[in-house]
Amino acid sequence: MKILSAQQLAEADQSTIDKNQISSNDLMGHIAKLIFDKIHQRLQGSPVPIKIFCGIGKNGGDGLALARQMIQHGYHVTTYVTNCSKKRAPEFLYHYDKIKEVTKDWPILLSCKEDFPDLHPQDIIIDAIFGTGINRPIDGWMADLVHYLNKTPAFKLAIDMPSGLYANTPQDIATPIIQAQHTFSFETPKLSFFLSQTGKFTGTFEVVQIGLDPEYMMKAAPLAQIITPDAAKSMYKPRDKFSHKGDYGHVLTMAGSKGKVGAAVLSNSAALNMGAGKVTAYIPAHANVILQSSLPEIMTISSLGEDFITDFEHDIKDITLCVGPGLGTGDDVSSAFAKALSQQSLPVVIDADGLNILSDNSDYWKLIPKNSILTPHDGELEKLIGQWKDDYDRLEKAKKLSIDKDVIIVLKGAHTIVVSGKNLYINDTGNPGMATAGSGDVLSGIIAGLLAQKYDALTAAVFGVFLHGRAGDIASQTYAHEGLKASIISNFVGAAILDLFRPEPQQPQQQ
């Protein structure tokens, strides 16, 4: 699914209007009916008080059109208009006039703090004040209104965007922004929904397909793409009946050090769970017993170093290298890291201490094969790209590093983002229970397992991130967020693959 900019969505609106020879008012009416249906499915005519706050632009027109739909179907609706300017959008005026066809109670104008209505916890507040067109902070008494709405415990539903939130440009999040519990987003989500600083304002969100011009949508170059289940399903390579383990590649993990052998266990186990034909652990000497007893399916090679890997002596032709989990960063380890990279021509997966070594040794970049995959958390990322001003600056700096070094970067987070040159792929699987020690080691093993099976590097990163998150989601249904451990997530990778091919449950038909 594409994520488009606010400008592109406005152009898509206009293209839809032009090609279908309809008015903007008609399109708003169509959207209002779709949103009403979504709300009606949940409320089923419940007599809950609904208070709709409308701006005087197009988003306000959407709110007025929705209010008319709800009033017609017997809901207890009170409509408010933020009378903040004399400039009113034609669409707002049209739907403002249409309200009188269904009710004698015209929208109540709000012009100052003294006009703010009483609100109650049982109310449902619908925010239709500002949409994607906003490009400056809300101020004056309108800012007071946003703070007032945010203070109430009433449920808040945003139409297209929480008012005050920008769709795809940096902003000061200390400025007034509606804190919604749920957001109905038109046609596509917005980039800001997926970033840590701004995504919290949307609550949960739901994309409502409003029928924008399919030709425009197809041709539009996206800001980013969401990894959907259908897209992930199309990436999967089924196995041939007469295949053998040699067909599914060989992963060599260079991982582990004194006190951090668990990282090696987790990354090796994940590569196995992802389906690599063979997995070998290159580890310090003391870790051999731990690996052999923990994972009887893998092979081990012991470094000369007792507590740390201090050398690298192994032929890695046609082997996928995963390097870094729990590795350590000493001088001998760093030299072994460089020696391993110098022998590899295929893309490698670099995680954890491998990234820390790389950030301390800029000359090692020349050793990294093209399309290698880096999987930093934010602390490791900062060492690679420097500090960033905001989430958008973080993305731009990651893009630059990806282009300059010809690597793929996996930006781990609540919505992990895969950066490949100028292209962004946003993951929507996963949950807070995955914020646990070793989860990143599992991800690096999953991606290495896919690379070994001859998935191209970008697909391995994107598909690996999706499966990692989905495994965590399925596991959380049994273990809850608090009970998730990295090893549990790894053990649900197979279930995540099976889940791709489960038929969707049939929706009951409405009477």
Short mmCIF file of C-alpha atoms in Angstrom, two decimals, residues 23-447:
data_model
loop_
_atom_site.label_atom_id
_atom_site.label_comp_id
_atom_site.label_asym_id
_atom_site.label_seq_id
_atom_site.Cartn_x
_atom_site.Cartn_y
_atom_site.Cartn_z
CA SER A 23 -18.46 17.83 -7.70
CA SER A 24 -16.27 18.08 -4.64
CA ASN A 25 -19.51 18.17 -2.64
CA ASP A 26 -20.58 14.85 -4.13
CA LEU A 27 -17.24 13.28 -3.23
CA MET A 28 -17.62 14.54 0.34
CA GLY A 29 -21.09 13.07 0.55
CA HIS A 30 -19.73 9.73 -0.66
CA ILE A 31 -16.94 9.83 1.93
CA ALA A 32 -19.38 10.75 4.70
CA LYS A 33 -21.53 7.71 3.86
CA LEU A 34 -18.47 5.42 4.05
CA ILE A 35 -17.42 6.86 7.42
CA PHE A 36 -20.96 6.65 8.72
CA ASP A 37 -21.16 2.98 7.78
CA LYS A 38 -17.94 2.31 9.73
CA ILE A 39 -19.29 4.09 12.81
CA HIS A 40 -22.75 2.52 12.52
CA GLN A 41 -21.22 -0.98 12.42
CA ARG A 42 -19.79 -0.30 15.86
CA LEU A 43 -22.55 1.73 17.51
CA GLN A 44 -25.61 -0.02 16.03
CA GLY A 45 -27.85 2.94 16.83
CA SER A 46 -26.70 3.34 20.45
CA PRO A 47 -28.11 6.51 22.07
CA VAL A 48 -24.63 7.75 23.04
CA PRO A 49 -24.19 11.56 22.77
CA ILE A 50 -22.08 12.41 19.70
CA LYS A 51 -20.43 15.81 19.43
CA ILE A 52 -18.91 16.70 16.08
CA PHE A 53 -16.44 19.60 15.94
CA CYS A 54 -16.09 21.01 12.43
CA GLY A 55 -13.65 23.51 10.99
CA ILE A 56 -14.58 25.86 8.18
CA GLY A 57 -12.48 24.20 5.48
CA LYS A 58 -12.89 20.97 3.56
CA ASN A 59 -12.36 18.82 6.64
CA GLY A 60 -15.22 20.72 8.27
CA GLY A 61 -17.33 19.96 5.20
CA ASP A 62 -16.60 16.26 5.76
CA GLY A 63 -17.71 16.63 9.37
CA LEU A 64 -20.95 18.38 8.42
CA ALA A 65 -21.75 15.76 5.80
CA LEU A 66 -21.14 13.04 8.40
CA ALA A 67 -23.34 14.86 10.93
CA ARG A 68 -26.18 14.91 8.41
CA GLN A 69 -25.83 11.16 7.83
CA MET A 70 -25.88 10.43 11.55
CA ILE A 71 -28.85 12.71 12.25
CA GLN A 72 -30.81 11.05 9.43
CA HIS A 73 -30.24 7.68 11.08
CA GLY A 74 -31.44 8.81 14.51
CA TYR A 75 -28.17 9.39 16.35
CA HIS A 76 -28.00 12.01 19.09
CA VAL A 77 -25.71 14.52 17.37
CA THR A 78 -24.65 18.01 18.35
CA THR A 79 -22.57 19.83 15.74
CA TYR A 80 -20.14 22.64 16.52
CA VAL A 81 -18.36 24.94 14.07
CA THR A 82 -15.08 26.66 14.94
CA ASN A 83 -15.87 30.17 13.77
CA CYS A 84 -12.21 31.18 13.55
CA SER A 85 -12.20 33.13 10.27
CA LYS A 86 -14.45 34.72 7.68
CA LYS A 87 -12.88 32.56 4.96
CA ARG A 88 -15.02 29.49 4.45
CA ALA A 89 -14.48 26.75 1.91
CA PRO A 90 -17.32 26.40 -0.64
CA GLU A 91 -17.67 22.74 0.36
CA PHE A 92 -18.13 23.76 3.99
CA LEU A 93 -20.86 26.26 3.04
CA TYR A 94 -22.65 23.68 0.90
CA HIS A 95 -22.84 21.05 3.63
CA TYR A 96 -23.58 23.68 6.27
CA ASP A 97 -26.66 24.62 4.27
CA LYS A 98 -27.64 20.94 3.78
CA ILE A 99 -27.82 20.35 7.55
CA LYS A 100 -31.07 22.30 7.77
CA GLU A 101 -32.74 19.65 5.58
CA VAL A 102 -32.50 17.08 8.38
CA THR A 103 -32.65 19.07 11.64
CA LYS A 104 -33.91 22.28 13.14
CA ASP A 105 -30.85 22.37 15.39
CA TRP A 106 -28.26 24.22 13.35
CA PRO A 107 -24.56 23.86 14.15
CA ILE A 108 -23.45 25.84 17.17
CA LEU A 109 -20.80 28.45 16.42
CA LEU A 110 -17.76 28.61 18.66
CA SER A 111 -15.87 31.92 18.64
CA CYS A 112 -14.02 32.01 21.96
CA LYS A 113 -13.24 29.99 25.10
CA GLU A 114 -16.50 31.03 26.70
CA ASP A 115 -18.39 29.19 23.94
CA PHE A 116 -16.84 25.79 24.71
CA PRO A 117 -19.58 23.23 25.45
CA ASP A 118 -19.77 20.97 28.46
CA LEU A 119 -18.28 17.57 27.72
CA HIS A 120 -18.86 14.30 29.53
CA PRO A 121 -16.95 11.00 29.71
CA GLN A 122 -19.74 9.11 27.92
CA ASP A 123 -19.63 11.46 24.89
CA ILE A 124 -18.09 10.50 21.58
CA ILE A 125 -16.16 13.44 20.13
CA ILE A 126 -15.58 13.51 16.38
CA ASP A 127 -12.74 15.77 15.26
CA ALA A 128 -13.27 17.31 11.82
CA ILE A 129 -11.58 20.66 12.46
CA PHE A 130 -8.41 20.52 10.34
CA GLY A 131 -7.28 17.95 7.77
CA THR A 132 -4.20 17.34 5.66
CA GLY A 133 -4.09 20.93 4.43
CA ILE A 134 -2.85 22.38 7.72
CA ASN A 135 0.71 23.74 7.50
CA ARG A 136 1.13 25.86 10.63
CA PRO A 137 0.52 25.35 14.35
CA ILE A 138 -2.96 25.92 15.77
CA ASP A 139 -2.96 29.08 17.88
CA GLY A 140 -5.22 31.49 19.79
CA TRP A 141 -8.48 30.27 21.24
CA MET A 142 -8.42 27.34 18.79
CA ALA A 143 -5.35 26.07 20.60
CA ASP A 144 -7.35 26.36 23.83
CA LEU A 145 -10.09 24.28 22.22
CA VAL A 146 -7.63 21.50 21.32
CA HIS A 147 -6.30 21.44 24.89
CA TYR A 148 -9.88 21.43 26.20
CA LEU A 149 -10.85 18.47 24.00
CA ASN A 150 -7.71 16.58 24.93
CA LYS A 151 -8.43 16.95 28.65
CA THR A 152 -11.79 15.23 28.49
CA PRO A 153 -11.82 11.44 28.97
CA ALA A 154 -14.44 11.16 26.22
CA PHE A 155 -13.54 8.95 23.24
CA LYS A 156 -12.10 11.03 20.39
CA LEU A 157 -12.39 9.98 16.75
CA ALA A 158 -10.45 11.90 14.07
CA ILE A 159 -11.66 12.26 10.50
CA ASP A 160 -8.72 11.77 8.10
CA MET A 161 -6.19 13.42 10.47
CA PRO A 162 -6.09 14.47 14.12
CA SER A 163 -6.37 18.24 13.93
CA GLY A 164 -2.99 19.95 14.19
CA LEU A 165 -1.01 16.93 12.97
CA TYR A 166 0.93 17.36 9.72
CA ALA A 167 0.70 14.56 7.18
CA ASN A 168 4.31 14.33 6.06
CA THR A 169 6.40 17.27 7.19
CA PRO A 170 8.32 18.01 10.41
CA GLN A 171 6.57 19.85 13.21
CA ASP A 172 6.96 20.84 16.82
CA ILE A 173 4.88 18.25 18.69
CA ALA A 174 4.62 20.61 21.66
CA THR A 175 2.10 22.61 19.59
CA PRO A 176 -1.63 21.79 20.00
CA ILE A 177 -2.62 18.48 18.35
CA ILE A 178 -5.78 16.47 18.97
CA GLN A 179 -5.00 13.22 20.80
CA ALA A 180 -7.33 10.80 19.04
CA GLN A 181 -8.13 7.28 20.18
CA HIS A 182 -8.96 6.26 16.61
CA THR A 183 -8.48 7.83 13.17
CA PHE A 184 -10.26 7.13 9.90
CA SER A 185 -7.70 7.94 7.19
CA PHE A 186 -8.91 8.52 3.63
CA GLU A 187 -7.49 6.18 0.95
CA THR A 188 -4.00 5.81 2.46
CA PRO A 189 -2.38 6.29 5.86
CA LYS A 190 -0.13 9.30 6.32
CA LEU A 191 3.61 9.05 6.92
CA SER A 192 3.29 10.79 10.29
CA PHE A 193 1.16 7.88 11.57
CA PHE A 194 4.23 5.61 11.60
CA LEU A 195 6.81 7.86 13.24
CA SER A 196 7.48 7.67 16.97
CA GLN A 197 7.10 11.39 17.68
CA THR A 198 3.82 11.89 15.80
CA GLY A 199 2.16 8.47 15.48
CA LYS A 200 0.93 8.57 19.07
CA PHE A 201 -1.64 11.23 18.17
CA THR A 202 -3.63 8.98 15.82
CA GLY A 203 -4.39 6.22 18.32
CA THR A 204 -5.36 3.20 16.26
CA PHE A 205 -6.08 4.01 12.65
CA GLU A 206 -8.17 2.54 9.87
CA VAL A 207 -7.82 3.22 6.15
CA VAL A 208 -11.11 3.93 4.38
CA GLN A 209 -10.94 3.35 0.64
CA ILE A 210 -12.86 6.28 -0.82
CA GLY A 211 -12.41 5.43 -4.50
CA LEU A 212 -9.80 7.97 -5.63
CA ASP A 213 -8.71 7.86 -9.27
CA PRO A 214 -6.97 4.47 -9.66
CA GLU A 215 -4.79 5.67 -12.55
CA TYR A 216 -3.43 8.54 -10.47
CA MET A 217 -2.89 6.29 -7.48
CA MET A 218 -1.03 3.75 -9.61
CA LYS A 219 1.30 6.28 -11.21
CA ALA A 220 2.02 8.36 -8.09
CA ALA A 221 5.51 7.91 -6.68
CA PRO A 222 4.97 7.12 -3.00
CA LEU A 223 6.71 8.65 -0.01
CA ALA A 224 6.82 5.10 1.35
CA GLN A 225 5.09 1.74 1.02
CA ILE A 226 3.47 -0.35 3.72
CA ILE A 227 4.32 -4.05 3.78
CA THR A 228 0.84 -5.59 3.58
CA PRO A 229 0.05 -9.29 4.17
CA ASP A 230 -0.72 -9.69 0.46
CA ALA A 231 2.65 -8.19 -0.47
CA ALA A 232 4.41 -10.45 2.04
CA LYS A 233 2.55 -13.48 0.69
CA SER A 234 3.76 -12.72 -2.82
CA MET A 235 7.38 -12.73 -1.58
CA TYR A 236 7.24 -16.27 -0.23
CA LYS A 237 9.07 -18.98 -2.20
CA PRO A 238 7.41 -22.40 -1.85
CA ARG A 239 9.69 -25.43 -1.55
CA ASP A 240 10.13 -28.07 -4.22
CA LYS A 241 9.19 -31.61 -3.28
CA PHE A 242 12.54 -33.06 -4.40
CA SER A 243 14.74 -30.41 -2.78
CA HIS A 244 17.39 -31.06 -0.13
CA LYS A 245 19.15 -29.01 2.55
CA GLY A 246 21.79 -27.85 0.12
CA ASP A 247 19.10 -25.99 -1.82
CA TYR A 248 18.33 -23.73 1.14
CA GLY A 249 21.72 -22.27 1.80
CA HIS A 250 24.25 -22.08 4.60
CA VAL A 251 24.30 -19.35 7.24
CA LEU A 252 27.47 -18.62 9.19
CA THR A 253 26.93 -16.46 12.26
CA MET A 254 29.90 -14.66 13.77
CA ALA A 255 28.52 -13.89 17.20
CA GLY A 256 28.87 -14.20 20.93
CA SER A 257 31.37 -13.27 23.64
CA LYS A 258 31.76 -13.80 27.37
CA GLY A 259 28.41 -13.03 28.99
CA LYS A 260 26.67 -12.61 25.60
CA VAL A 261 26.60 -16.12 24.18
CA GLY A 262 22.79 -15.95 24.30
CA ALA A 263 22.88 -13.53 21.36
CA ALA A 264 24.63 -16.21 19.30
CA VAL A 265 22.07 -18.83 20.37
CA LEU A 266 19.18 -16.54 19.36
CA SER A 267 20.53 -15.51 15.94
CA ASN A 268 21.48 -19.10 15.02
CA SER A 269 18.14 -20.45 16.18
CA ALA A 270 16.27 -17.84 14.16
CA ALA A 271 18.21 -18.70 10.99
CA LEU A 272 17.18 -22.33 11.51
CA ASN A 273 13.56 -21.41 12.20
CA MET A 274 13.54 -19.32 9.02
CA GLY A 275 14.50 -22.40 7.02
CA ALA A 276 18.20 -22.11 6.25
CA GLY A 277 19.46 -25.52 5.09
CA LYS A 278 22.55 -25.42 7.30
CA VAL A 279 23.70 -23.09 10.06
CA THR A 280 27.20 -22.80 11.51
CA ALA A 281 28.12 -20.74 14.56
CA TYR A 282 31.58 -19.14 14.56
CA ILE A 283 32.08 -18.51 18.27
CA PRO A 284 34.68 -18.06 21.03
CA ALA A 285 36.03 -21.33 22.39
CA HIS A 286 34.15 -21.25 25.71
CA ALA A 287 30.79 -20.96 23.90
CA ASN A 288 31.08 -24.27 22.07
CA VAL A 289 29.38 -26.39 24.74
CA ILE A 290 26.60 -23.83 25.16
CA LEU A 291 25.79 -23.73 21.43
CA GLN A 292 26.04 -27.48 20.92
CA SER A 293 23.76 -28.24 23.86
CA SER A 294 21.29 -25.44 23.09
CA LEU A 295 20.99 -26.10 19.35
CA PRO A 296 21.91 -29.66 18.32
CA GLU A 297 20.89 -28.84 14.73
CA ILE A 298 23.78 -26.42 14.15
CA MET A 299 27.51 -26.86 13.59
CA THR A 300 30.13 -24.86 15.49
CA ILE A 301 33.60 -23.54 14.77
CA SER A 302 35.61 -22.27 17.72
CA SER A 303 37.83 -19.23 17.48
CA LEU A 304 41.29 -19.31 19.06
CA GLY A 305 40.05 -16.77 21.59
CA GLU A 306 38.54 -18.23 24.75
CA ASP A 307 36.13 -15.41 25.68
CA PHE A 308 36.01 -13.42 22.43
CA ILE A 309 36.42 -14.14 18.73
CA THR A 310 39.98 -13.08 18.04
CA ASP A 311 40.55 -14.39 14.52
CA PHE A 312 38.71 -15.59 11.47
CA GLU A 313 39.88 -18.69 9.65
CA HIS A 314 37.12 -20.18 7.56
CA ASP A 315 36.18 -20.51 3.89
CA ILE A 316 32.92 -18.63 3.44
CA LYS A 317 32.40 -19.06 -0.29
CA ASP A 318 28.66 -19.49 -1.01
CA ILE A 319 27.90 -18.88 2.67
CA THR A 320 25.65 -16.12 4.05
CA LEU A 321 27.42 -14.24 6.81
CA CYS A 322 25.55 -12.78 9.77
CA VAL A 323 27.92 -10.86 12.02
CA GLY A 324 27.59 -8.86 15.21
CA PRO A 325 25.15 -10.20 17.84
CA GLY A 326 26.94 -10.15 21.20
CA LEU A 327 30.29 -9.98 19.41
CA GLY A 328 32.18 -7.41 21.51
CA THR A 329 34.25 -4.54 20.11
CA GLY A 330 37.86 -5.13 21.19
CA ASP A 331 40.79 -4.71 18.81
CA ASP A 332 41.17 -8.44 18.12
CA VAL A 333 37.43 -8.79 17.55
CA SER A 334 37.51 -5.80 15.19
CA SER A 335 40.35 -7.35 13.17
CA ALA A 336 38.47 -10.65 12.91
CA PHE A 337 35.36 -8.74 11.78
CA ALA A 338 37.32 -7.03 9.00
CA LYS A 339 38.93 -10.30 7.92
CA ALA A 340 35.54 -12.01 7.65
CA LEU A 341 34.10 -9.17 5.59
CA SER A 342 37.11 -9.12 3.25
CA GLN A 343 36.39 -12.74 2.26
CA GLN A 344 32.73 -12.17 1.44
CA SER A 345 31.27 -11.05 -1.88
CA LEU A 346 27.60 -11.84 -1.18
CA PRO A 347 25.42 -9.45 0.91
CA VAL A 348 25.99 -9.84 4.64
CA VAL A 349 23.81 -9.04 7.65
CA ILE A 350 25.50 -6.71 10.16
CA ASP A 351 23.92 -6.19 13.57
CA ALA A 352 24.71 -4.98 17.08
CA ASP A 353 28.47 -4.89 17.83
CA GLY A 354 29.23 -5.35 14.14
CA LEU A 355 27.66 -1.92 13.63
CA ASN A 356 29.57 -0.47 16.57
CA ILE A 357 32.85 -1.73 15.11
CA LEU A 358 31.89 -0.27 11.74
CA SER A 359 31.12 3.14 13.24
CA ASP A 360 34.57 3.18 14.90
CA ASN A 361 36.44 2.07 11.77
CA SER A 362 35.36 4.05 8.73
CA ASP A 363 37.87 2.25 6.49
CA TYR A 364 35.89 -0.99 6.96
CA TRP A 365 33.07 0.36 4.77
CA LYS A 366 35.01 -0.56 1.65
CA LEU A 367 34.92 -4.22 2.75
CA ILE A 368 31.11 -4.42 2.89
CA PRO A 369 29.52 -6.11 -0.16
CA LYS A 370 26.88 -4.25 -2.12
CA ASN A 371 23.29 -4.61 -0.80
CA SER A 372 24.41 -5.77 2.62
CA ILE A 373 21.78 -5.32 5.32
CA LEU A 374 22.42 -3.24 8.44
CA THR A 375 19.97 -3.64 11.35
CA PRO A 376 20.66 -0.85 13.89
CA HIS A 377 18.62 0.23 16.87
CA ASP A 378 18.64 3.99 17.40
CA GLY A 379 21.77 4.04 19.57
CA GLU A 380 23.75 2.19 16.91
CA LEU A 381 22.18 4.28 14.16
CA GLU A 382 23.27 7.53 15.81
CA LYS A 383 26.88 6.35 15.72
CA LEU A 384 26.52 5.76 11.98
CA ILE A 385 24.66 8.89 10.86
CA GLY A 386 25.00 11.34 13.75
CA GLN A 387 22.22 12.99 15.73
CA TRP A 388 18.95 13.89 14.02
CA LYS A 389 16.57 16.79 14.64
CA ASP A 390 13.38 14.78 14.27
CA ASP A 391 12.03 11.58 12.75
CA TYR A 392 12.02 13.05 9.24
CA ASP A 393 15.66 14.08 9.54
CA ARG A 394 16.43 10.54 10.74
CA LEU A 395 14.87 9.12 7.58
CA GLU A 396 16.72 11.53 5.30
CA LYS A 397 20.08 10.77 6.90
CA ALA A 398 19.41 7.03 6.69
CA LYS A 399 18.55 7.40 2.98
CA LYS A 400 21.80 9.26 2.40
CA LEU A 401 23.83 6.54 4.12
CA SER A 402 22.01 3.86 2.13
CA ILE A 403 22.78 5.64 -1.14
CA ASP A 404 26.38 6.58 -0.29
CA LYS A 405 27.36 3.10 0.94
CA ASP A 406 25.01 1.04 -1.29
CA VAL A 407 23.52 -0.80 1.67
CA ILE A 408 20.03 -1.56 2.97
CA ILE A 409 19.23 -0.20 6.43
CA VAL A 410 16.60 -1.65 8.74
CA LEU A 411 15.49 1.07 11.18
CA LYS A 412 14.08 -0.89 14.09
CA GLY A 413 11.14 0.50 16.04
CA ALA A 414 7.41 0.18 16.67
CA HIS A 415 7.05 0.49 12.89
CA THR A 416 10.33 -0.82 11.54
CA ILE A 417 11.31 0.94 8.30
CA VAL A 418 13.49 -0.64 5.63
CA VAL A 419 15.52 2.00 3.78
CA SER A 420 16.82 1.10 0.33
CA GLY A 421 18.20 4.18 -1.37
CA LYS A 422 15.36 6.68 -1.59
CA ASN A 423 12.72 3.99 -1.03
CA LEU A 424 11.03 3.34 2.31
CA TYR A 425 9.14 0.18 3.28
CA ILE A 426 7.14 0.46 6.50
CA ASN A 427 6.23 -2.56 8.59
CA ASP A 428 2.88 -2.70 10.37
CA THR A 429 3.31 -6.00 12.23
CA GLY A 430 4.69 -6.37 15.73
CA ASN A 431 3.72 -5.21 19.21
CA PRO A 432 5.20 -3.65 22.38
CA GLY A 433 6.00 -7.09 23.81
CA MET A 434 8.80 -7.32 21.25
CA ALA A 435 10.68 -4.54 23.02
CA THR A 436 12.71 -7.17 24.83
CA ALA A 437 16.33 -8.27 24.98
CA GLY A 438 17.42 -10.42 22.04
CA SER A 439 14.56 -9.52 19.70
CA GLY A 440 17.03 -7.83 17.33
CA ASP A 441 19.29 -10.90 17.35
CA VAL A 442 16.30 -12.96 16.20
CA LEU A 443 15.60 -10.47 13.39
CA SER A 444 19.18 -10.64 12.11
CA GLY A 445 18.99 -14.46 12.05
CA ILE A 446 15.67 -14.39 10.17
CA ILE A 447 17.04 -12.06 7.50
#
